[in-house]
Amino acid sequence: MSVFVKAATSALQEVPAINAYIDDEAKEIVYRDYCDISVAVASPNGLVVPVLRNTEFMSFADVERTIALFGQKAKDGTLALDDMAGGTFTISNGGVFGSLMGTPIINQPQSAILGMHATKMRAVVDEKGNVVARPMMYLALTYDHRLIDGREGVTFLKSVADKITDPARLVFDI
């Protein structure tokens, strides 16, 4: 999961509108300079969505350790409301339950959510024109069109996909 969190974090920094929100009371757009990513974690009573704070400063190992800690807290029933409040963006992984496609629902006041689906072998055409089997995962981004247009949404999604496809982009910050 850390690769997805780090890829999303990097893409959020590249496309700041995805990490922003509309303050309805002040009637203004608020751009955040930090990434607090909510991740869905299974608990005995269903899914909970704790928040990884300041993922822009976390290593891959930090992300994995923190998710494992949240998973244990969810299993033990010790996850606090503060653990689940204040996320700026959510990653939902329906793929662990076998989902092939779907539309994730935005957690207000967030402006977008990334849905990850199951990885399955699919027929693709390689560089030489041959049809070959490759692992494929569908990603879905649901976003608030009042704030984010299609160009920004697709740019974000393509950035995440590129980073997942070639994790060296994340490791070497390229």
mmCIF file with all atom_site columns, N, CA and C in Angstrom, residues 61-132:
data_model
loop_
_atom_site.group_PDB
_atom_site.id
_atom_site.type_symbol
_atom_site.label_atom_id
_atom_site.label_alt_id
_atom_site.label_comp_id
_atom_site.label_asym_id
_atom_site.label_entity_id
_atom_site.label_seq_id
_atom_site.pdbx_PDB_ins_code
_atom_site.Cartn_x
_atom_site.Cartn_y
_atom_site.Cartn_z
_atom_site.occupancy
_atom_site.B_iso_or_equiv
_atom_site.pdbx_formal_charge
_atom_site.auth_seq_id
_atom_site.auth_comp_id
_atom_site.auth_asym_id
_atom_site.auth_atom_id
_atom_site.pdbx_PDB_model_num
ATOM 1   N N  . ALA A 1 61  ? 8.519   2.672   4.510   1.00 0.00 ? 61  ALA A N  1
ATOM 2   C CA . ALA A 1 61  ? 8.446   1.875   5.736   1.00 0.00 ? 61  ALA A CA 1
ATOM 3   C C  . ALA A 1 61  ? 7.545   2.547   6.772   1.00 0.00 ? 61  ALA A C  1
ATOM 4   N N  . ASP A 1 62  ? 7.618   3.875   6.891   1.00 0.00 ? 62  ASP A N  1
ATOM 5   C CA . ASP A 1 62  ? 6.743   4.603   7.822   1.00 0.00 ? 62  ASP A CA 1
ATOM 6   C C  . ASP A 1 62  ? 5.277   4.368   7.476   1.00 0.00 ? 62  ASP A C  1
ATOM 7   N N  . VAL A 1 63  ? 4.964   4.436   6.184   1.00 0.00 ? 63  VAL A N  1
ATOM 8   C CA . VAL A 1 63  ? 3.581   4.222   5.743   1.00 0.00 ? 63  VAL A CA 1
ATOM 9   C C  . VAL A 1 63  ? 3.123   2.815   6.118   1.00 0.00 ? 63  VAL A C  1
ATOM 10  N N  . GLU A 1 64  ? 3.944   1.809   5.819   1.00 0.00 ? 64  GLU A N  1
ATOM 11  C CA . GLU A 1 64  ? 3.573   0.420   6.127   1.00 0.00 ? 64  GLU A CA 1
ATOM 12  C C  . GLU A 1 64  ? 3.401   0.203   7.626   1.00 0.00 ? 64  GLU A C  1
ATOM 13  N N  . ARG A 1 65  ? 4.324   0.746   8.419   1.00 0.00 ? 65  ARG A N  1
ATOM 14  C CA . ARG A 1 65  ? 4.227   0.596   9.885   1.00 0.00 ? 65  ARG A CA 1
ATOM 15  C C  . ARG A 1 65  ? 2.962   1.250   10.424  1.00 0.00 ? 65  ARG A C  1
ATOM 16  N N  . THR A 1 66  ? 2.660   2.442   9.926   1.00 0.00 ? 66  THR A N  1
ATOM 17  C CA . THR A 1 66  ? 1.496   3.171   10.427  1.00 0.00 ? 66  THR A CA 1
ATOM 18  C C  . THR A 1 66  ? 0.199   2.474   10.028  1.00 0.00 ? 66  THR A C  1
ATOM 19  N N  . ILE A 1 67  ? 0.127   1.976   8.810   1.00 0.00 ? 67  ILE A N  1
ATOM 20  C CA . ILE A 1 67  ? -1.067  1.229   8.388   1.00 0.00 ? 67  ILE A CA 1
ATOM 21  C C  . ILE A 1 67  ? -1.222  -0.038  9.233   1.00 0.00 ? 67  ILE A C  1
ATOM 22  N N  . ALA A 1 68  ? -0.114  -0.738  9.504   1.00 0.00 ? 68  ALA A N  1
ATOM 23  C CA . ALA A 1 68  ? -0.172  -1.938  10.340  1.00 0.00 ? 68  ALA A CA 1
ATOM 24  C C  . ALA A 1 68  ? -0.655  -1.589  11.747  1.00 0.00 ? 68  ALA A C  1
ATOM 25  N N  . LEU A 1 69  ? -0.176  -0.471  12.281  1.00 0.00 ? 69  LEU A N  1
ATOM 26  C CA . LEU A 1 69  ? -0.616  -0.026  13.614  1.00 0.00 ? 69  LEU A CA 1
ATOM 27  C C  . LEU A 1 69  ? -2.111  0.272   13.609  1.00 0.00 ? 69  LEU A C  1
ATOM 28  N N  . PHE A 1 70  ? -2.575  0.984   12.584  1.00 0.00 ? 70  PHE A N  1
ATOM 29  C CA . PHE A 1 70  ? -4.010  1.266   12.482  1.00 0.00 ? 70  PHE A CA 1
ATOM 30  C C  . PHE A 1 70  ? -4.812  -0.015  12.322  1.00 0.00 ? 70  PHE A C  1
ATOM 31  N N  . GLY A 1 71  ? -4.292  -0.970  11.556  1.00 0.00 ? 71  GLY A N  1
ATOM 32  C CA . GLY A 1 71  ? -4.968  -2.256  11.392  1.00 0.00 ? 71  GLY A CA 1
ATOM 33  C C  . GLY A 1 71  ? -5.110  -2.981  12.713  1.00 0.00 ? 71  GLY A C  1
ATOM 34  N N  . GLN A 1 72  ? -4.050  -2.962  13.518  1.00 0.00 ? 72  GLN A N  1
ATOM 35  C CA . GLN A 1 72  ? -4.096  -3.608  14.843  1.00 0.00 ? 72  GLN A CA 1
ATOM 36  C C  . GLN A 1 72  ? -5.078  -2.888  15.757  1.00 0.00 ? 72  GLN A C  1
ATOM 37  N N  . LYS A 1 73  ? -5.042  -1.555  15.734  1.00 0.00 ? 73  LYS A N  1
ATOM 38  C CA . LYS A 1 73  ? -5.976  -0.784  16.559  1.00 0.00 ? 73  LYS A CA 1
ATOM 39  C C  . LYS A 1 73  ? -7.426  -1.058  16.130  1.00 0.00 ? 73  LYS A C  1
ATOM 40  N N  . ALA A 1 74  ? -7.654  -1.165  14.815  1.00 0.00 ? 74  ALA A N  1
ATOM 41  C CA . ALA A 1 74  ? -9.004  -1.460  14.323  1.00 0.00 ? 74  ALA A CA 1
ATOM 42  C C  . ALA A 1 74  ? -9.459  -2.833  14.797  1.00 0.00 ? 74  ALA A C  1
ATOM 43  N N  . LYS A 1 75  ? -8.537  -3.803  14.743  1.00 0.00 ? 75  LYS A N  1
ATOM 44  C CA . LYS A 1 75  ? -8.856  -5.168  15.179  1.00 0.00 ? 75  LYS A CA 1
ATOM 45  C C  . LYS A 1 75  ? -9.146  -5.209  16.684  1.00 0.00 ? 75  LYS A C  1
ATOM 46  N N  . ASP A 1 76  ? -8.368  -4.428  17.460  1.00 0.00 ? 76  ASP A N  1
ATOM 47  C CA . ASP A 1 76  ? -8.533  -4.393  18.920  1.00 0.00 ? 76  ASP A CA 1
ATOM 48  C C  . ASP A 1 76  ? -9.679  -3.498  19.378  1.00 0.00 ? 76  ASP A C  1
ATOM 49  N N  . GLY A 1 77  ? -10.217 -2.703  18.461  1.00 0.00 ? 77  GLY A N  1
ATOM 50  C CA . GLY A 1 77  ? -11.282 -1.769  18.827  1.00 0.00 ? 77  GLY A CA 1
ATOM 51  C C  . GLY A 1 77  ? -10.767 -0.540  19.554  1.00 0.00 ? 77  GLY A C  1
ATOM 52  N N  . THR A 1 78  ? -9.491  -0.192  19.367  1.00 0.00 ? 78  THR A N  1
ATOM 53  C CA . THR A 1 78  ? -8.904  0.953   20.069  1.00 0.00 ? 78  THR A CA 1
ATOM 54  C C  . THR A 1 78  ? -8.651  2.153   19.160  1.00 0.00 ? 78  THR A C  1
ATOM 55  N N  . LEU A 1 79  ? -9.129  2.100   17.932  1.00 0.00 ? 79  LEU A N  1
ATOM 56  C CA . LEU A 1 79  ? -8.963  3.215   17.007  1.00 0.00 ? 79  LEU A CA 1
ATOM 57  C C  . LEU A 1 79  ? -9.806  4.384   17.514  1.00 0.00 ? 79  LEU A C  1
ATOM 58  N N  . ALA A 1 80  ? -9.180  5.540   17.695  1.00 0.00 ? 80  ALA A N  1
ATOM 59  C CA . ALA A 1 80  ? -9.879  6.719   18.208  1.00 0.00 ? 80  ALA A CA 1
ATOM 60  C C  . ALA A 1 80  ? -10.475 7.536   17.067  1.00 0.00 ? 80  ALA A C  1
ATOM 61  N N  . LEU A 1 81  ? -11.474 8.344   17.370  1.00 0.00 ? 81  LEU A N  1
ATOM 62  C CA . LEU A 1 81  ? -12.063 9.224   16.371  1.00 0.00 ? 81  LEU A CA 1
ATOM 63  C C  . LEU A 1 81  ? -11.017 10.168  15.787  1.00 0.00 ? 81  LEU A C  1
ATOM 64  N N  . ASP A 1 82  ? -10.082 10.624  16.616  1.00 0.00 ? 82  ASP A N  1
ATOM 65  C CA . ASP A 1 82  ? -9.009  11.501  16.130  1.00 0.00 ? 82  ASP A CA 1
ATOM 66  C C  . ASP A 1 82  ? -8.151  10.800  15.081  1.00 0.00 ? 82  ASP A C  1
ATOM 67  N N  . ASP A 1 83  ? -8.032  9.470   15.176  1.00 0.00 ? 83  ASP A N  1
ATOM 68  C CA . ASP A 1 83  ? -7.261  8.709   14.185  1.00 0.00 ? 83  ASP A CA 1
ATOM 69  C C  . ASP A 1 83  ? -7.917  8.763   12.812  1.00 0.00 ? 83  ASP A C  1
ATOM 70  N N  . MET A 1 84  ? -9.228  9.050   12.781  1.00 0.00 ? 84  MET A N  1
ATOM 71  C CA . MET A 1 84  ? -9.975  8.999   11.529  1.00 0.00 ? 84  MET A CA 1
ATOM 72  C C  . MET A 1 84  ? -10.441 10.367  11.045  1.00 0.00 ? 84  MET A C  1
ATOM 73  N N  . ALA A 1 85  ? -10.053 11.431  11.735  1.00 0.00 ? 85  ALA A N  1
ATOM 74  C CA . ALA A 1 85  ? -10.522 12.776  11.385  1.00 0.00 ? 85  ALA A CA 1
ATOM 75  C C  . ALA A 1 85  ? -9.447  13.568  10.648  1.00 0.00 ? 85  ALA A C  1
ATOM 76  N N  . GLY A 1 86  ? -9.888  14.407  9.722   1.00 0.00 ? 86  GLY A N  1
ATOM 77  C CA . GLY A 1 86  ? -9.001  15.386  9.121   1.00 0.00 ? 86  GLY A CA 1
ATOM 78  C C  . GLY A 1 86  ? -8.247  14.985  7.875   1.00 0.00 ? 86  GLY A C  1
ATOM 79  N N  . GLY A 1 87  ? -8.602  13.899  7.246   1.00 0.00 ? 87  GLY A N  1
ATOM 80  C CA . GLY A 1 87  ? -7.914  13.518  6.014   1.00 0.00 ? 87  GLY A CA 1
ATOM 81  C C  . GLY A 1 87  ? -8.153  14.530  4.905   1.00 0.00 ? 87  GLY A C  1
ATOM 82  N N  . THR A 1 88  ? -7.150  14.695  4.047   1.00 0.00 ? 88  THR A N  1
ATOM 83  C CA . THR A 1 88  ? -7.285  15.625  2.920   1.00 0.00 ? 88  THR A CA 1
ATOM 84  C C  . THR A 1 88  ? -7.606  14.897  1.620   1.00 0.00 ? 88  THR A C  1
ATOM 85  N N  . PHE A 1 89  ? -7.424  13.575  1.596   1.00 0.00 ? 89  PHE A N  1
ATOM 86  C CA . PHE A 1 89  ? -7.614  12.753  0.400   1.00 0.00 ? 89  PHE A CA 1
ATOM 87  C C  . PHE A 1 89  ? -7.757  11.319  0.871   1.00 0.00 ? 89  PHE A C  1
ATOM 88  N N  . THR A 1 90  ? -8.538  10.508  0.165   1.00 0.00 ? 90  THR A N  1
ATOM 89  C CA . THR A 1 90  ? -8.745  9.121   0.573   1.00 0.00 ? 90  THR A CA 1
ATOM 90  C C  . THR A 1 90  ? -8.332  8.157   -0.530  1.00 0.00 ? 90  THR A C  1
ATOM 91  N N  . ILE A 1 91  ? -7.750  7.032   -0.103  1.00 0.00 ? 91  ILE A N  1
ATOM 92  C CA . ILE A 1 91  ? -7.489  5.911   -0.999  1.00 0.00 ? 91  ILE A CA 1
ATOM 93  C C  . ILE A 1 91  ? -8.329  4.744   -0.510  1.00 0.00 ? 91  ILE A C  1
ATOM 94  N N  . SER A 1 92  ? -9.144  4.219   -1.399  1.00 0.00 ? 92  SER A N  1
ATOM 95  C CA . SER A 1 92  ? -10.003 3.079   -1.086  1.00 0.00 ? 92  SER A CA 1
ATOM 96  C C  . SER A 1 92  ? -9.561  1.899   -1.942  1.00 0.00 ? 92  SER A C  1
ATOM 97  N N  . ASN A 1 93  ? -9.381  0.750   -1.319  1.00 0.00 ? 93  ASN A N  1
ATOM 98  C CA . ASN A 1 93  ? -8.870  -0.419  -2.038  1.00 0.00 ? 93  ASN A CA 1
ATOM 99  C C  . ASN A 1 93  ? -9.920  -1.525  -2.075  1.00 0.00 ? 93  ASN A C  1
ATOM 100 N N  . GLY A 1 94  ? -10.916 -1.348  -2.915  1.00 0.00 ? 94  GLY A N  1
ATOM 101 C CA . GLY A 1 94  ? -11.932 -2.390  -3.091  1.00 0.00 ? 94  GLY A CA 1
ATOM 102 C C  . GLY A 1 94  ? -11.379 -3.633  -3.746  1.00 0.00 ? 94  GLY A C  1
ATOM 103 N N  . GLY A 1 95  ? -10.201 -3.526  -4.338  1.00 0.00 ? 95  GLY A N  1
ATOM 104 C CA . GLY A 1 95  ? -9.570  -4.668  -4.994  1.00 0.00 ? 95  GLY A CA 1
ATOM 105 C C  . GLY A 1 95  ? -9.298  -5.819  -4.053  1.00 0.00 ? 95  GLY A C  1
ATOM 106 N N  . VAL A 1 96  ? -9.055  -5.529  -2.775  1.00 0.00 ? 96  VAL A N  1
ATOM 107 C CA . VAL A 1 96  ? -8.802  -6.618  -1.824  1.00 0.00 ? 96  VAL A CA 1
ATOM 108 C C  . VAL A 1 96  ? -10.040 -7.485  -1.627  1.00 0.00 ? 96  VAL A C  1
ATOM 109 N N  . PHE A 1 97  ? -11.205 -6.953  -1.986  1.00 0.00 ? 97  PHE A N  1
ATOM 110 C CA . PHE A 1 97  ? -12.448 -7.712  -1.894  1.00 0.00 ? 97  PHE A CA 1
ATOM 111 C C  . PHE A 1 97  ? -12.875 -8.249  -3.263  1.00 0.00 ? 97  PHE A C  1
ATOM 112 N N  . GLY A 1 98  ? -12.024 -8.062  -4.281  1.00 0.00 ? 98  GLY A N  1
ATOM 113 C CA . GLY A 1 98  ? -12.302 -8.590  -5.604  1.00 0.00 ? 98  GLY A CA 1
ATOM 114 C C  . GLY A 1 98  ? -12.949 -7.610  -6.568  1.00 0.00 ? 98  GLY A C  1
ATOM 115 N N  . SER A 1 99  ? -13.130 -6.363  -6.158  1.00 0.00 ? 99  SER A N  1
ATOM 116 C CA . SER A 1 99  ? -13.755 -5.367  -7.031  1.00 0.00 ? 99  SER A CA 1
ATOM 117 C C  . SER A 1 99  ? -12.915 -5.147  -8.281  1.00 0.00 ? 99  SER A C  1
ATOM 118 N N  . LEU A 1 100 ? -13.554 -5.227  -9.440  1.00 0.00 ? 100 LEU A N  1
ATOM 119 C CA . LEU A 1 100 ? -12.862 -4.976  -10.702 1.00 0.00 ? 100 LEU A CA 1
ATOM 120 C C  . LEU A 1 100 ? -13.050 -3.542  -11.173 1.00 0.00 ? 100 LEU A C  1
ATOM 121 N N  . MET A 1 101 ? -14.172 -2.940  -10.824 1.00 0.00 ? 101 MET A N  1
ATOM 122 C CA . MET A 1 101 ? -14.475 -1.555  -11.191 1.00 0.00 ? 101 MET A CA 1
ATOM 123 C C  . MET A 1 101 ? -15.457 -1.006  -10.175 1.00 0.00 ? 101 MET A C  1
ATOM 124 N N  . GLY A 1 102 ? -15.484 0.285   -10.064 1.00 0.00 ? 102 GLY A N  1
ATOM 125 C CA . GLY A 1 102 ? -16.439 0.918   -9.164  1.00 0.00 ? 102 GLY A CA 1
ATOM 126 C C  . GLY A 1 102 ? -16.182 2.408   -9.098  1.00 0.00 ? 102 GLY A C  1
ATOM 127 N N  . THR A 1 103 ? -17.109 3.103   -8.476  1.00 0.00 ? 103 THR A N  1
ATOM 128 C CA . THR A 1 103 ? -16.988 4.543   -8.297  1.00 0.00 ? 103 THR A CA 1
ATOM 129 C C  . THR A 1 103 ? -16.955 4.844   -6.806  1.00 0.00 ? 103 THR A C  1
ATOM 130 N N  . PRO A 1 104 ? -15.780 5.218   -6.287  1.00 0.00 ? 104 PRO A N  1
ATOM 131 C CA . PRO A 1 104 ? -15.719 5.545   -4.863  1.00 0.00 ? 104 PRO A CA 1
ATOM 132 C C  . PRO A 1 104 ? -16.439 6.865   -4.572  1.00 0.00 ? 104 PRO A C  1
ATOM 133 N N  . ILE A 1 105 ? -16.945 6.997   -3.370  1.00 0.00 ? 105 ILE A N  1
ATOM 134 C CA . ILE A 1 105 ? -17.695 8.187   -2.966  1.00 0.00 ? 105 ILE A CA 1
ATOM 135 C C  . ILE A 1 105 ? -16.780 9.105   -2.154  1.00 0.00 ? 105 ILE A C  1
ATOM 136 N N  . ILE A 1 106 ? -16.803 10.394  -2.495  1.00 0.00 ? 106 ILE A N  1
ATOM 137 C CA . ILE A 1 106 ? -15.949 11.388  -1.826  1.00 0.00 ? 106 ILE A CA 1
ATOM 138 C C  . ILE A 1 106 ? -16.355 11.533  -0.363  1.00 0.00 ? 106 ILE A C  1
ATOM 139 N N  . ASN A 1 107 ? -15.350 11.610  0.496   1.00 0.00 ? 107 ASN A N  1
ATOM 140 C CA . ASN A 1 107 ? -15.550 11.893  1.922   1.00 0.00 ? 107 ASN A CA 1
ATOM 141 C C  . ASN A 1 107 ? -15.463 13.410  2.105   1.00 0.00 ? 107 ASN A C  1
ATOM 142 N N  . GLN A 1 108 ? -16.590 14.073  2.280   1.00 0.00 ? 108 GLN A N  1
ATOM 143 C CA . GLN A 1 108 ? -16.591 15.527  2.458   1.00 0.00 ? 108 GLN A CA 1
ATOM 144 C C  . GLN A 1 108 ? -15.856 15.899  3.752   1.00 0.00 ? 108 GLN A C  1
ATOM 145 N N  . PRO A 1 109 ? -15.106 16.983  3.829   1.00 0.00 ? 109 PRO A N  1
ATOM 146 C CA . PRO A 1 109 ? -14.984 18.037  2.832   1.00 0.00 ? 109 PRO A CA 1
ATOM 147 C C  . PRO A 1 109 ? -13.874 17.793  1.795   1.00 0.00 ? 109 PRO A C  1
ATOM 148 N N  . GLN A 1 110 ? -13.363 16.572  1.727   1.00 0.00 ? 110 GLN A N  1
ATOM 149 C CA . GLN A 1 110 ? -12.356 16.272  0.713   1.00 0.00 ? 110 GLN A CA 1
ATOM 150 C C  . GLN A 1 110 ? -12.946 16.509  -0.675  1.00 0.00 ? 110 GLN A C  1
ATOM 151 N N  . SER A 1 111 ? -12.053 16.687  -1.643  1.00 0.00 ? 111 SER A N  1
ATOM 152 C CA . SER A 1 111 ? -12.499 16.980  -2.995  1.00 0.00 ? 111 SER A CA 1
ATOM 153 C C  . SER A 1 111 ? -12.313 15.814  -3.954  1.00 0.00 ? 111 SER A C  1
ATOM 154 N N  . ALA A 1 112 ? -11.641 14.749  -3.488  1.00 0.00 ? 112 ALA A N  1
ATOM 155 C CA . ALA A 1 112 ? -11.411 13.615  -4.384  1.00 0.00 ? 112 ALA A CA 1
ATOM 156 C C  . ALA A 1 112 ? -11.098 12.357  -3.579  1.00 0.00 ? 112 ALA A C  1
ATOM 157 N N  . ILE A 1 113 ? -11.279 11.218  -4.252  1.00 0.00 ? 113 ILE A N  1
ATOM 158 C CA . ILE A 1 113 ? -10.957 9.916   -3.668  1.00 0.00 ? 113 ILE A CA 1
ATOM 159 C C  . ILE A 1 113 ? -10.450 9.007   -4.786  1.00 0.00 ? 113 ILE A C  1
ATOM 160 N N  . LEU A 1 114 ? -9.407  8.239   -4.478  1.00 0.00 ? 114 LEU A N  1
ATOM 161 C CA . LEU A 1 114 ? -8.833  7.290   -5.425  1.00 0.00 ? 114 LEU A CA 1
ATOM 162 C C  . LEU A 1 114 ? -9.328  5.892   -5.085  1.00 0.00 ? 114 LEU A C  1
ATOM 163 N N  . GLY A 1 115 ? -9.912  5.222   -6.066  1.00 0.00 ? 115 GLY A N  1
ATOM 164 C CA . GLY A 1 115 ? -10.347 3.845   -5.884  1.00 0.00 ? 115 GLY A CA 1
ATOM 165 C C  . GLY A 1 115 ? -9.396  2.908   -6.605  1.00 0.00 ? 115 GLY A C  1
ATOM 166 N N  . MET A 1 116 ? -8.898  1.915   -5.885  1.00 0.00 ? 116 MET A N  1
ATOM 167 C CA . MET A 1 116 ? -8.020  0.893   -6.468  1.00 0.00 ? 116 MET A CA 1
ATOM 168 C C  . MET A 1 116 ? -8.830  -0.391  -6.581  1.00 0.00 ? 116 MET A C  1
ATOM 169 N N  . HIS A 1 117 ? -8.658  -1.094  -7.689  1.00 0.00 ? 117 HIS A N  1
ATOM 170 C CA . HIS A 1 117 ? -9.420  -2.312  -7.916  1.00 0.00 ? 117 HIS A CA 1
ATOM 171 C C  . HIS A 1 117 ? -8.484  -3.501  -8.062  1.00 0.00 ? 117 HIS A C  1
ATOM 172 N N  . ALA A 1 118 ? -9.046  -4.683  -8.171  1.00 0.00 ? 118 ALA A N  1
ATOM 173 C CA . ALA A 1 118 ? -8.254  -5.914  -8.200  1.00 0.00 ? 118 ALA A CA 1
ATOM 174 C C  . ALA A 1 118 ? -7.289  -5.945  -9.386  1.00 0.00 ? 118 ALA A C  1
ATOM 175 N N  . THR A 1 119 ? -6.117  -6.500  -9.150  1.00 0.00 ? 119 THR A N  1
ATOM 176 C CA . THR A 1 119 ? -5.139  -6.713  -10.220 1.00 0.00 ? 119 THR A CA 1
ATOM 177 C C  . THR A 1 119 ? -5.421  -8.077  -10.833 1.00 0.00 ? 119 THR A C  1
ATOM 178 N N  . LYS A 1 120 ? -5.644  -8.083  -12.139 1.00 0.00 ? 120 LYS A N  1
ATOM 179 C CA . LYS A 1 120 ? -5.941  -9.313  -12.877 1.00 0.00 ? 120 LYS A CA 1
ATOM 180 C C  . LYS A 1 120 ? -5.099  -9.352  -14.141 1.00 0.00 ? 120 LYS A C  1
ATOM 181 N N  . MET A 1 121 ? -4.820  -10.541 -14.603 1.00 0.00 ? 121 MET A N  1
ATOM 182 C CA . MET A 1 121 ? -4.115  -10.694 -15.876 1.00 0.00 ? 121 MET A CA 1
ATOM 183 C C  . MET A 1 121 ? -5.082  -10.327 -17.005 1.00 0.00 ? 121 MET A C  1
ATOM 184 N N  . ARG A 1 122 ? -4.599  -9.469  -17.920 1.00 0.00 ? 122 ARG A N  1
ATOM 185 C CA . ARG A 1 122 ? -5.417  -9.026  -19.036 1.00 0.00 ? 122 ARG A CA 1
ATOM 186 C C  . ARG A 1 122 ? -4.572  -9.017  -20.308 1.00 0.00 ? 122 ARG A C  1
ATOM 187 N N  . ALA A 1 123 ? -5.248  -9.159  -21.429 1.00 0.00 ? 123 ALA A N  1
ATOM 188 C CA . ALA A 1 123 ? -4.561  -9.112  -22.721 1.00 0.00 ? 123 ALA A CA 1
ATOM 189 C C  . ALA A 1 123 ? -4.248  -7.660  -23.057 1.00 0.00 ? 123 ALA A C  1
ATOM 190 N N  . VAL A 1 124 ? -2.975  -7.393  -23.367 1.00 0.00 ? 124 VAL A N  1
ATOM 191 C CA . VAL A 1 124 ? -2.536  -6.063  -23.798 1.00 0.00 ? 124 VAL A CA 1
ATOM 192 C C  . VAL A 1 124 ? -1.612  -6.230  -25.001 1.00 0.00 ? 124 VAL A C  1
ATOM 193 N N  . VAL A 1 125 ? -1.446  -5.153  -25.727 1.00 0.00 ? 125 VAL A N  1
ATOM 194 C CA . VAL A 1 125 ? -0.535  -5.168  -26.872 1.00 0.00 ? 125 VAL A CA 1
ATOM 195 C C  . VAL A 1 125 ? 0.791   -4.558  -26.420 1.00 0.00 ? 125 VAL A C  1
ATOM 196 N N  . ASP A 1 126 ? 1.894   -5.307  -26.609 1.00 0.00 ? 126 ASP A N  1
ATOM 197 C CA . ASP A 1 126 ? 3.204   -4.809  -26.205 1.00 0.00 ? 126 ASP A CA 1
ATOM 198 C C  . ASP A 1 126 ? 3.798   -3.884  -27.264 1.00 0.00 ? 126 ASP A C  1
ATOM 199 N N  . GLU A 1 127 ? 5.027   -3.439  -27.027 1.00 0.00 ? 127 GLU A N  1
ATOM 200 C CA . GLU A 1 127 ? 5.698   -2.487  -27.915 1.00 0.00 ? 127 GLU A CA 1
ATOM 201 C C  . GLU A 1 127 ? 5.895   -3.031  -29.330 1.00 0.00 ? 127 GLU A C  1
ATOM 202 N N  . LYS A 1 128 ? 5.952   -4.348  -29.462 1.00 0.00 ? 128 LYS A N  1
ATOM 203 C CA . LYS A 1 128 ? 6.176   -4.975  -30.769 1.00 0.00 ? 128 LYS A CA 1
ATOM 204 C C  . LYS A 1 128 ? 4.879   -5.370  -31.471 1.00 0.00 ? 128 LYS A C  1
ATOM 205 N N  . GLY A 1 129 ? 3.744   -5.045  -30.874 1.00 0.00 ? 129 GLY A N  1
ATOM 206 C CA . GLY A 1 129 ? 2.466   -5.369  -31.486 1.00 0.00 ? 129 GLY A CA 1
ATOM 207 C C  . GLY A 1 129 ? 1.931   -6.738  -31.130 1.00 0.00 ? 129 GLY A C  1
ATOM 208 N N  . ASN A 1 130 ? 2.592   -7.430  -30.195 1.00 0.00 ? 130 ASN A N  1
ATOM 209 C CA . ASN A 1 130 ? 2.136   -8.761  -29.771 1.00 0.00 ? 130 ASN A CA 1
ATOM 210 C C  . ASN A 1 130 ? 1.107   -8.638  -28.656 1.00 0.00 ? 130 ASN A C  1
ATOM 211 N N  . VAL A 1 131 ? 0.117   -9.506  -28.693 1.00 0.00 ? 131 VAL A N  1
ATOM 212 C CA . VAL A 1 131 ? -0.849  -9.562  -27.604 1.00 0.00 ? 131 VAL A CA 1
ATOM 213 C C  . VAL A 1 131 ? -0.267  -10.465 -26.523 1.00 0.00 ? 131 VAL A C  1
ATOM 214 N N  . VAL A 1 132 ? -0.111  -9.895  -25.311 1.00 0.00 ? 132 VAL A N  1
ATOM 215 C CA . VAL A 1 132 ? 0.488   -10.632 -24.199 1.00 0.00 ? 132 VAL A CA 1
ATOM 216 C C  . VAL A 1 132 ? -0.361  -10.432 -22.947 1.00 0.00 ? 132 VAL A C  1
#
